Amino acid sequence: MDLRLLPDAPTDVERTAIDAVVPDDLGSTGERRDLLLPAFHAVMDAVGWISRGALGHVCERLQVPPAEAYGVATFYALFSVTPRAPRTAHVCDDVACAAFGGDALCAALEERLGPAGEREDVTWTRSPCLGMCERAPAVFLQRAGDAAQRSSTIDAGPEAADGLGDHQQIAPADVTTVLEGLGGADVPGPDPVVSTPQSRMDRSRSNGTRPQELHLLSRVGIVDPADLDSYRAAGGYSGLRRALAVGSSRVVDEITVASLTGRGGAAFPTGTKWSAVAGSPDPDKYLICNADESEPGTFKDRVLMEADPFALVEAMTVAGIAVGAHTGYLYIRGEYPAAERAVRHAIEAARHHRLLGDDVMGSGRVFDIEVRRGAGAYICGEETALMNSLEGHRGEPRAKPPFPTVAGLFAKPTVINNVETLINVLRIVAEGGPAFAEVGSGRSTGTKLFCLSGVVARPGVYEIDMGTTLRELLELAGGVPDRLRTILLGGAAGTFVTPDQLDVRLTLEDTREIGATLGSGVVLCLDESVDMARILRRIAGFFRDESCGQCVPCRVGTVRQEEALARIVRGREIGDRKTELQLLTDVDRVMTDASICGLGQTAASAVRSALKLGLIGENA
């Protein structure tokens, strides 16, 4: 390719960081655009921003035009093409954290460090949800520098930290811990709360009920997430062994019979995806695990990856072999450093024990996993935007059809599932599809994880049978909160429900009947002290910021929605409150009907439900 490269030269540090992740042999064309994100991450880890010299060297090594590489670098929130402090604290001010210390923490940091982004040595900035809602307020630290000085939030072995950069999560965070982290100290990371087998047993003894059996969380808090032997002792890799024994077609059939639906929000039948890719005559196929969990209020996949990473590696292996893929990509959220270290260590351990690679478990089957780190773009949770990101393009959704099962990653048949969906596969393989389908009803089978946060006694991740009521779920977390006003169900793209709807069964069908959705499993409880207009404005601001801008209905509609809510909050309505509410309704209709992907189609869902329930109105 004849490239017109930038004249600026990289520094020695930048050159070394880039060359460490770009192989010398790039094939006959010399183009490996899919390494664009890893190369940019390497530069950010080394110096804290992407200079023109670094950008030019990346383009030269990967044979990517500078204009296109610049477009990618400026698409993601965690990248910077202008000088930025090498130590930056990203402070969550989203719905869950803002009401529980996030705004106060931002004010305190502004007093100590000055306005956001002002200082050249250390700084702070506001951030959307960081996936640590159960320990609000949350902070994500980016610290560039020498790899020898990097630390880890978990003990996942020395090889797990190679090339990751010095990133940390802090939750709950205060001024002291943030300043210590910005100074280079290894401060305590988040301690996630989950409904473990022991905690369920303890609570069942206290209230006289029989606890539901755990499956997805059965090993959390029981096995050592860094020890393969510990995982095997708890039944690990029995699922892969059985899958190899019964054959790929049987595994796909079991998934179909189980009626397993996607747990990321769309609830698409998993068996349908698998069958389409498995039946494709194309010899090149791919599996993608979507671990870019960015829905505000969601943190279940983070907990699974941090506490049970070998389960995800095993489940991806079962899925990859079942559909005929030789390579799987794990696309993990950039703000999840502890989870990334855990899964990287698990992958290396699996390779070492021949559970991944050219001869999986001595079966002659080929499957391996590559990890790709996201860079702060909610839109990349959409499957086609994620594939564009993996290929080294801007994370913008593609028009469908063709669907990923026909022409997905690198234009090849591709299966995309999220973390929770894949880990369910292990239970289905072990027990059979019919047994899984006996739990729940209709399309809502098996168990599901829910992320409880807000004004609940015990925030955390809870696993329940499909069909359990919302009230019963809240009882597991300490009971229905006092002065409960509303619950955001399903996340920012979800809907609000009121206290008189707590007896709704948590299934796809029952929630749809009340105009709600399970979404990604968010259950954010809000009481009477919450200013609903401000909450809705923050949700609208989130979608405005996260819109990729590709289509007009979403690009313009999200701005108009946020502007209307901002006027309502300030009491400066154009006309009157009724006029502004009608504008919100009109914008909602246009975005829902005409946006190209799910972001724009659901950007007004929470606002719509709030209007319908009277949570904001003419007298609000």
XYZ file of C-alpha atoms in Angstrom:
620
model
C 0.000 0.000 0.000
C 1.318 3.461 -0.931
C 0.846 5.476 2.269
C 1.430 9.169 2.818
C 2.811 8.924 6.360
C 3.179 11.665 8.934
C 6.641 13.292 9.132
C 6.848 13.149 12.940
C 9.055 10.472 14.473
C 8.076 8.398 17.526
C 10.108 8.504 20.702
C 12.122 5.441 21.669
C 9.562 4.620 24.355
C 6.677 4.825 21.876
C 8.511 2.782 19.266
C 9.363 0.052 21.764
C 5.777 -0.140 23.059
C 4.294 -0.416 19.547
C 6.845 -2.933 18.279
C 6.170 -5.144 21.303
C 2.583 -5.824 20.171
C 3.026 -5.789 16.385
C 4.717 -8.953 15.039
C 7.596 -8.650 12.582
C 5.973 -11.005 10.065
C 2.637 -9.547 8.983
C 2.160 -11.736 5.924
C 2.309 -10.911 2.234
C 0.231 -7.710 2.416
C 1.847 -6.432 5.603
C -1.578 -5.261 6.804
C -2.929 -6.203 10.232
C -5.455 -3.511 10.897
C -7.009 -5.634 13.628
C -3.958 -4.827 15.783
C -4.764 -1.115 15.742
C -6.430 -1.073 19.169
C -3.691 -3.151 20.861
C -1.063 -0.808 19.382
C -2.872 2.297 20.626
C -3.311 0.728 24.054
C 0.426 0.012 24.169
C 1.197 3.682 23.531
C -1.343 4.855 26.094
C 0.108 2.445 28.660
C 3.621 3.697 27.973
C 3.220 7.483 27.794
C -0.436 8.350 28.464
C -1.386 9.774 25.046
C -0.986 9.092 21.310
C 1.360 11.587 19.670
C 1.621 12.229 15.931
C 4.902 10.333 15.918
C 3.350 7.326 17.629
C 0.340 7.447 15.312
C 2.630 7.544 12.278
C 4.683 4.573 13.479
C 1.521 2.543 14.099
C 0.335 3.371 10.566
C 3.683 2.396 9.071
C 3.819 -0.922 10.898
C 0.188 -1.866 10.211
C -0.143 -0.254 6.778
C -3.158 1.828 7.786
C -3.712 5.327 6.314
C -3.080 8.012 8.978
C -6.465 9.662 8.443
C -8.254 6.382 9.159
C -6.067 5.580 12.166
C -6.711 9.071 13.549
C -10.446 8.496 13.144
C -10.145 5.335 15.245
C -7.957 6.937 17.920
C -10.401 9.807 18.412
C -13.444 7.518 18.590
C -12.673 6.018 22.014
C -12.896 7.809 25.366
C -9.849 6.081 26.874
C -7.546 7.255 24.059
C -6.183 10.793 23.745
C -4.423 12.359 20.747
C -3.533 15.466 22.749
C -1.137 15.600 25.715
C -2.808 14.301 28.849
C -1.554 13.733 32.355
C 0.044 10.272 32.592
C -2.025 9.605 35.708
C -5.757 10.142 35.309
C -8.659 9.230 37.595
C -11.933 8.509 35.796
C -14.656 9.218 38.382
C -18.073 7.684 37.773
C -20.900 10.209 37.947
C -23.533 7.993 36.355
C -26.945 7.147 37.787
C -25.813 4.693 40.471
C -22.705 6.558 41.627
C -23.949 10.157 41.296
C -26.564 9.675 43.999
C -24.190 7.773 46.270
C -21.083 9.927 46.514
C -19.925 10.406 42.927
C -20.791 14.096 42.673
C -19.298 14.810 46.092
C -16.090 13.026 45.109
C -15.834 15.084 41.901
C -16.277 18.280 43.917
C -13.576 17.221 46.379
C -11.129 16.327 43.602
C -11.767 19.653 41.894
C -10.889 21.387 45.148
C -7.670 19.375 45.557
C -6.515 19.018 41.927
C -8.300 21.822 40.120
C -10.830 21.515 37.265
C -11.039 18.241 35.349
C -8.176 17.743 32.894
C -6.317 20.886 33.887
C -3.091 19.606 35.462
C -0.277 18.065 33.416
C 1.062 15.623 36.029
C -2.070 14.126 37.564
C -5.699 14.865 36.773
C -9.245 13.592 36.977
C -12.249 13.455 34.693
C -15.900 12.501 34.906
C -16.847 9.094 33.508
C -19.964 7.122 32.640
C -20.707 3.909 34.564
C -17.565 1.925 35.409
C -19.340 -1.342 36.225
C -18.738 -1.205 39.989
C -22.187 0.012 41.032
C -22.393 -2.276 44.072
C -19.540 -0.307 45.663
C -20.395 3.277 44.666
C -18.728 5.670 44.166
C -16.270 4.090 41.725
C -13.023 5.269 40.114
C -10.858 3.854 37.326
C -7.181 4.837 37.308
C -5.075 5.081 34.149
C -1.384 5.307 35.011
C 1.171 5.326 32.225
C 4.790 4.389 32.831
C 7.402 1.688 33.175
C 5.973 -1.843 33.111
C 8.329 -2.792 35.923
C 6.395 -0.476 38.245
C 2.974 -1.796 37.356
C 0.805 -3.427 39.980
C -2.197 -5.721 39.904
C -5.502 -5.578 41.753
C -5.523 -9.365 42.031
C -2.803 -11.957 42.368
C -3.151 -13.653 38.989
C 0.465 -14.606 38.428
C 3.328 -12.581 36.961
C 2.517 -13.344 33.358
C -0.998 -11.949 33.733
C 0.237 -8.368 34.061
C 2.464 -8.375 30.951
C 1.647 -5.478 28.654
C -1.451 -4.411 30.519
C -0.412 -1.039 31.813
C -0.917 0.164 35.327
C -4.682 0.393 35.665
C -6.758 -0.003 38.800
C -10.326 0.038 39.990
C -11.271 1.670 43.280
C -14.683 1.135 44.808
C -15.841 2.588 47.078
C -13.523 5.530 46.463
C -12.736 8.639 48.471
C -10.340 11.526 48.016
C -7.582 9.822 49.983
C -7.602 6.574 47.985
C -7.801 8.423 44.666
C -4.869 10.675 45.514
C -2.844 7.693 46.743
C -3.624 5.840 43.513
C -2.640 8.833 41.400
C 0.595 8.919 43.336
C 1.361 5.348 42.250
C 0.253 3.441 45.332
C -1.465 0.077 44.937
C -4.747 0.875 46.689
C -7.383 -1.757 47.522
C -9.571 -2.751 44.604
C -13.329 -3.417 44.703
C -14.648 -6.322 46.738
C -17.733 -7.498 44.827
C -20.785 -8.737 46.678
C -22.419 -11.828 45.221
C -25.078 -14.249 46.342
C -22.829 -17.220 47.115
C -24.006 -20.691 48.178
C -22.996 -19.991 51.800
C -24.656 -16.577 51.969
C -27.851 -18.049 50.552
C -27.797 -20.818 53.118
C -27.283 -18.346 55.952
C -30.185 -16.172 54.815
C -32.492 -19.155 54.269
C -31.868 -20.287 57.865
C -32.764 -16.819 59.126
C -36.058 -16.520 57.221
C -37.053 -20.174 57.070
C -37.106 -20.465 53.289
C -35.359 -22.889 50.968
C -32.625 -21.219 48.902
C -32.641 -21.624 45.142
C -29.723 -23.606 43.786
C -26.898 -21.579 42.262
C -25.259 -22.511 38.979
C -23.585 -19.493 37.421
C -22.304 -18.339 40.815
C -21.708 -21.769 42.305
C -17.909 -21.437 42.199
C -17.681 -17.743 43.110
C -15.995 -17.417 46.479
C -15.355 -21.168 46.513
C -12.588 -21.717 43.949
C -9.319 -19.849 43.583
C -9.739 -17.861 40.329
C -5.996 -18.120 39.613
C -5.705 -21.880 40.192
C -6.684 -24.328 37.434
C -6.509 -27.270 39.842
C -8.987 -25.552 42.158
C -11.364 -25.069 39.240
C -11.024 -28.687 38.156
C -11.671 -29.896 41.709
C -15.006 -28.047 41.570
C -16.026 -29.865 38.373
C -14.267 -27.619 35.909
C -13.633 -28.945 32.372
C -16.123 -31.780 32.750
C -18.343 -29.816 30.351
C -15.673 -29.626 27.651
C -14.886 -33.314 28.105
C -18.538 -34.230 27.602
C -18.916 -31.877 24.640
C -15.987 -33.562 22.891
C -17.483 -36.964 23.668
C -20.994 -36.316 22.316
C -19.926 -34.248 19.296
C -20.590 -30.753 18.024
C -24.023 -31.322 16.501
C -25.339 -32.776 19.760
C -24.082 -29.759 21.706
C -25.807 -27.365 19.303
C -29.020 -29.399 19.597
C -28.894 -29.245 23.401
C -28.466 -25.466 23.332
C -31.458 -25.180 21.018
C -33.654 -27.458 23.136
C -32.655 -25.514 26.271
C -34.173 -22.369 24.735
C -31.228 -20.369 26.044
C -31.620 -16.704 25.140
C -28.909 -14.061 25.136
C -28.328 -12.498 28.532
C -26.907 -9.216 27.262
C -30.272 -7.547 26.690
C -31.468 -8.556 23.219
C -32.579 -12.057 24.349
C -31.989 -13.617 20.915
C -32.166 -17.450 20.842
C -28.618 -18.761 21.238
C -29.341 -22.034 19.471
C -30.443 -20.182 16.347
C -27.101 -18.382 16.119
C -25.099 -21.534 16.754
C -27.051 -23.607 14.258
C -26.602 -21.034 11.493
C -22.822 -20.804 11.941
C -22.329 -24.533 12.520
C -24.244 -25.276 9.327
C -22.298 -22.805 7.179
C -20.077 -24.420 4.518
C -17.432 -21.692 5.003
C -14.361 -23.317 6.636
C -13.396 -20.084 8.416
C -15.637 -19.173 11.333
C -15.233 -17.101 14.478
C -16.548 -16.944 18.010
C -16.693 -13.624 19.897
C -17.344 -13.228 23.597
C -18.828 -9.787 24.150
C -17.384 -8.754 27.524
C -17.722 -5.030 26.807
C -20.238 -4.695 29.626
C -21.046 -0.970 29.600
C -24.751 -0.668 30.382
C -25.073 1.686 33.387
C -25.883 -0.378 36.458
C -24.484 -3.660 35.084
C -21.526 -5.495 36.629
C -22.375 -9.211 36.544
C -19.935 -10.137 33.769
C -17.108 -8.392 35.615
C -17.784 -10.484 38.708
C -17.854 -13.713 36.675
C -14.569 -12.926 34.921
C -12.786 -11.851 38.085
C -14.025 -14.701 40.276
C -14.501 -17.602 37.812
C -12.360 -16.913 34.710
C -11.675 -20.570 33.864
C -15.428 -21.116 33.438
C -15.499 -18.498 30.690
C -12.443 -19.987 28.968
C -13.998 -23.465 29.098
C -17.380 -22.196 27.857
C -15.779 -20.343 24.952
C -13.900 -23.518 24.034
C -17.097 -25.583 24.059
C -18.881 -22.979 21.938
C -16.019 -22.544 19.479
C -15.640 -26.263 18.850
C -19.414 -26.732 18.606
C -19.806 -24.192 15.792
C -16.556 -25.083 14.024
C -14.523 -21.977 14.904
C -10.767 -22.234 15.367
C -10.339 -18.795 16.932
C -12.313 -17.004 19.597
C -11.982 -13.341 20.503
C -12.673 -12.089 23.996
C -13.510 -8.374 23.677
C -13.273 -7.070 27.226
C -14.169 -3.675 28.548
C -11.161 -1.365 28.915
C -12.230 -0.295 32.409
C -12.000 -3.895 33.722
C -8.262 -4.376 34.433
C -8.694 -6.987 37.158
C -11.023 -9.054 34.994
C -8.623 -8.804 32.062
C -5.700 -10.003 34.147
C -7.761 -12.902 35.463
C -8.901 -14.150 32.048
C -5.454 -13.684 30.480
C -3.950 -15.818 33.214
C -6.673 -18.448 32.764
C -6.057 -18.558 29.001
C -2.315 -19.018 29.490
C -2.882 -21.784 32.041
C -5.338 -23.525 29.700
C -2.816 -23.383 26.847
C -0.092 -24.769 29.077
C -2.279 -27.755 29.968
C -3.380 -28.322 26.334
C -6.936 -27.202 27.033
C -6.505 -24.639 24.265
C -4.471 -24.774 21.085
C -3.890 -27.233 18.258
C -4.997 -30.359 20.131
C -7.650 -29.522 22.718
C -7.714 -32.257 25.378
C -6.021 -34.612 22.935
C -9.086 -34.555 20.678
C -7.355 -33.197 17.598
C -9.729 -30.211 17.647
C -8.235 -26.740 17.228
C -9.361 -23.720 19.215
C -7.591 -20.778 20.791
C -8.579 -17.433 22.315
C -7.260 -13.931 21.706
C -8.017 -11.078 24.110
C -8.825 -7.606 22.820
C -9.288 -4.674 25.197
C -11.985 -2.103 24.454
C -11.288 1.592 24.917
C -14.361 3.221 26.363
C -17.227 3.106 23.857
C -20.679 1.917 24.961
C -21.719 1.483 21.334
C -19.218 -1.377 20.978
C -21.593 -3.505 23.009
C -23.678 -3.641 19.814
C -22.484 -6.751 17.981
C -21.683 -5.226 14.602
C -19.977 -2.187 16.161
C -17.909 -4.617 18.221
C -16.813 -6.448 15.072
C -15.791 -3.175 13.432
C -13.771 -2.347 16.521
C -12.044 -5.744 16.448
C -11.150 -5.205 12.804
C -9.501 -1.860 13.601
C -12.280 0.451 12.424
C -14.368 2.989 14.280
C -16.925 1.224 16.440
C -19.928 2.117 14.320
C -22.803 -0.337 13.750
C -23.227 -1.999 10.384
C -26.410 -2.213 8.392
C -28.139 -5.592 8.674
C -28.530 -7.840 6.754
C -26.120 -9.478 6.314
C -26.194 -10.736 9.883
C -23.053 -11.816 11.733
C -23.954 -15.478 11.363
C -23.546 -15.036 7.595
C -20.915 -12.295 7.260
C -19.514 -11.273 10.609
C -15.921 -10.764 11.727
C -13.618 -10.455 8.697
C -16.762 -11.178 6.608
C -16.903 -14.736 7.978
C -19.731 -16.538 9.829
C -19.539 -15.452 13.465
C -21.241 -16.299 16.751
C -21.373 -13.491 19.324
C -22.488 -14.150 22.906
C -21.886 -12.340 26.158
C -20.188 -13.762 29.268
C -23.298 -14.839 31.167
C -24.804 -16.519 28.100
C -21.663 -18.564 27.476
C -21.231 -19.735 31.057
C -24.807 -21.061 30.955
C -23.583 -23.430 28.226
C -21.580 -25.451 30.754
C -24.699 -26.321 32.722
C -26.629 -27.219 29.571
C -23.865 -29.527 28.348
C -23.644 -31.198 31.755
C -27.374 -31.605 32.478
C -28.914 -31.546 29.014
C -31.168 -29.050 27.280
C -34.501 -30.411 28.600
C -33.378 -30.101 32.236
C -32.354 -26.477 31.675
C -35.658 -25.692 29.952
C -37.655 -27.044 32.920
C -36.649 -23.957 34.927
C -38.781 -20.952 34.013
C -41.255 -21.008 31.146
C -41.644 -20.153 27.469
C -38.564 -18.338 26.147
C -37.448 -17.534 29.690
C -35.562 -20.618 30.811
C -32.773 -21.332 33.267
C -31.408 -18.892 35.810
C -30.441 -15.266 35.337
C -28.089 -12.851 37.066
C -29.327 -9.508 38.335
C -27.236 -6.534 39.462
C -28.795 -4.839 42.476
C -27.659 -1.357 43.440
C -29.002 1.862 44.890
C -31.014 1.935 48.107
C -30.872 -1.798 48.843
C -29.481 -3.313 52.019
C -27.095 -5.669 50.230
C -26.117 -4.477 46.738
C -24.487 -7.092 44.543
C -24.987 -9.842 41.960
C -27.844 -12.289 42.547
C -28.774 -15.444 40.648
C -32.434 -16.455 40.539
C -34.636 -18.810 38.560
C -36.460 -17.202 35.671
C -39.974 -16.510 36.915
C -38.974 -15.337 40.377
C -40.786 -12.115 41.246
C -39.081 -8.766 41.614
C -40.244 -8.652 45.226
C -38.606 -12.019 45.965
C -35.370 -10.787 44.401
C -35.402 -7.707 46.631
C -35.984 -9.939 49.669
C -32.714 -11.735 48.855
C -30.981 -8.352 48.984
C -32.427 -7.383 52.353
C -36.051 -6.580 51.613
C -38.022 -3.859 49.875
C -36.314 -0.538 50.632
C -38.128 2.034 52.767
C -39.655 4.953 50.857
C -38.997 3.145 47.570
C -40.086 5.393 44.725
C -39.095 3.498 41.601
C -36.758 0.868 40.171
C -34.790 1.238 36.959
C -35.078 -2.242 35.457
C -32.739 -3.252 32.622
C -30.325 -0.305 32.722
C -30.231 3.067 31.011
C -31.811 1.424 27.957
C -34.436 -0.146 30.214
C -37.566 1.112 31.949
C -38.796 2.296 35.329
C -41.228 0.262 37.407
C -43.102 1.363 40.520
C -43.639 -0.284 43.940
C -47.070 -1.556 42.912
C -45.402 -3.648 40.189
C -43.036 -5.599 42.458
C -44.954 -8.847 42.002
C -44.137 -9.042 38.315
C -42.425 -12.318 37.412
C -38.952 -11.729 36.020
C -39.389 -13.303 32.602
C -39.199 -11.871 29.109
C -42.933 -12.339 28.672
C -44.189 -10.990 32.019
C -42.054 -7.873 32.023
C -43.154 -7.118 28.471
C -46.782 -7.187 29.632
C -46.131 -4.250 31.972
C -44.086 -2.386 29.364
C -40.740 -3.224 30.969
C -37.719 -5.312 30.026
C -35.138 -7.495 31.756
C -32.390 -5.939 29.657
C -28.951 -6.702 31.010
C -30.208 -7.485 34.512
C -30.001 -4.050 36.142
C -32.142 -3.446 39.242
C -31.375 0.092 40.462
C -33.576 1.102 43.400
C -34.315 4.794 43.991
C -36.156 6.356 46.922
C -38.106 9.560 47.467
C -34.937 11.603 47.982
C -33.947 11.254 44.314
C -34.565 14.098 41.863
C -36.040 12.136 38.950
C -35.644 14.971 36.449
C -31.900 15.054 37.153
C -31.656 11.266 36.922
C -33.346 11.321 33.536
C -31.118 14.148 32.364
C -28.051 12.066 33.305
C -29.408 9.101 31.350
C -30.084 11.365 28.361
C -26.597 12.842 28.655
C -25.143 9.340 28.634
C -26.816 8.472 25.332
C -25.867 11.832 23.843
C -22.216 11.163 24.658
C -22.269 7.518 23.569
C -24.060 7.942 20.235
C -21.585 7.116 17.470
C -23.139 9.856 15.301
C -23.557 7.651 12.246
C -27.308 8.167 11.807
C -29.228 11.441 12.083
C -32.152 10.243 14.281
C -29.787 9.173 17.051
C -27.124 11.845 16.577
C -29.630 14.697 16.714
C -32.352 13.041 18.788
C -30.139 12.251 21.770
C -28.998 15.899 21.863
C -32.548 17.255 21.666
C -33.702 14.860 24.388
C -30.916 15.949 26.743
C -31.518 19.619 25.994
C -35.234 19.352 26.822
C -34.522 17.610 30.114
C -31.841 20.174 30.944
C -34.370 22.967 30.478
C -36.840 21.142 32.716
C -34.205 20.708 35.438
C -33.293 24.404 35.272
C -36.911 25.503 35.148
C -36.368 27.299 31.844
C -38.859 25.486 29.621
C -39.607 26.718 26.119
C -43.312 27.455 26.324
C -44.341 25.368 29.326
C -43.716 21.946 30.877
C -46.432 20.361 28.743
C -44.726 21.580 25.546
C -41.376 20.151 26.606
C -42.916 16.795 27.498
C -44.583 16.634 24.095
C -41.218 17.354 22.467
C -39.701 14.456 24.400
C -42.474 12.195 23.138
C -41.903 13.269 19.531
C -38.133 12.797 19.750
C -38.695 9.369 21.285
C -40.875 8.291 18.355
C -38.336 9.372 15.741
C -35.339 7.740 17.459
C -37.198 4.494 18.123
C -38.508 4.154 14.577
C -35.563 5.402 12.519
C -32.257 4.782 14.343
C -29.903 2.269 12.749
C -29.119 0.276 15.901
C -30.327 -0.507 19.391
C -28.650 2.479 21.034
C -30.835 5.023 19.324
C -33.869 2.731 19.392
C -33.728 2.480 23.209
C -32.201 5.877 24.090
C -35.629 7.191 25.118
C -36.922 4.042 26.839
C -36.276 5.195 30.398
C -37.616 8.703 29.725
C -40.707 7.255 28.040
C -41.466 4.989 30.975
C -40.926 7.827 33.467
C -43.439 9.975 31.584
C -45.930 7.119 31.418
C -45.662 6.456 35.160
C -45.892 10.126 36.058
C -42.423 10.236 37.604
C -41.984 13.585 35.897
C -44.904 15.654 34.771
C -46.404 19.093 34.704
C -46.141 19.450 38.476
C -42.889 17.534 38.997
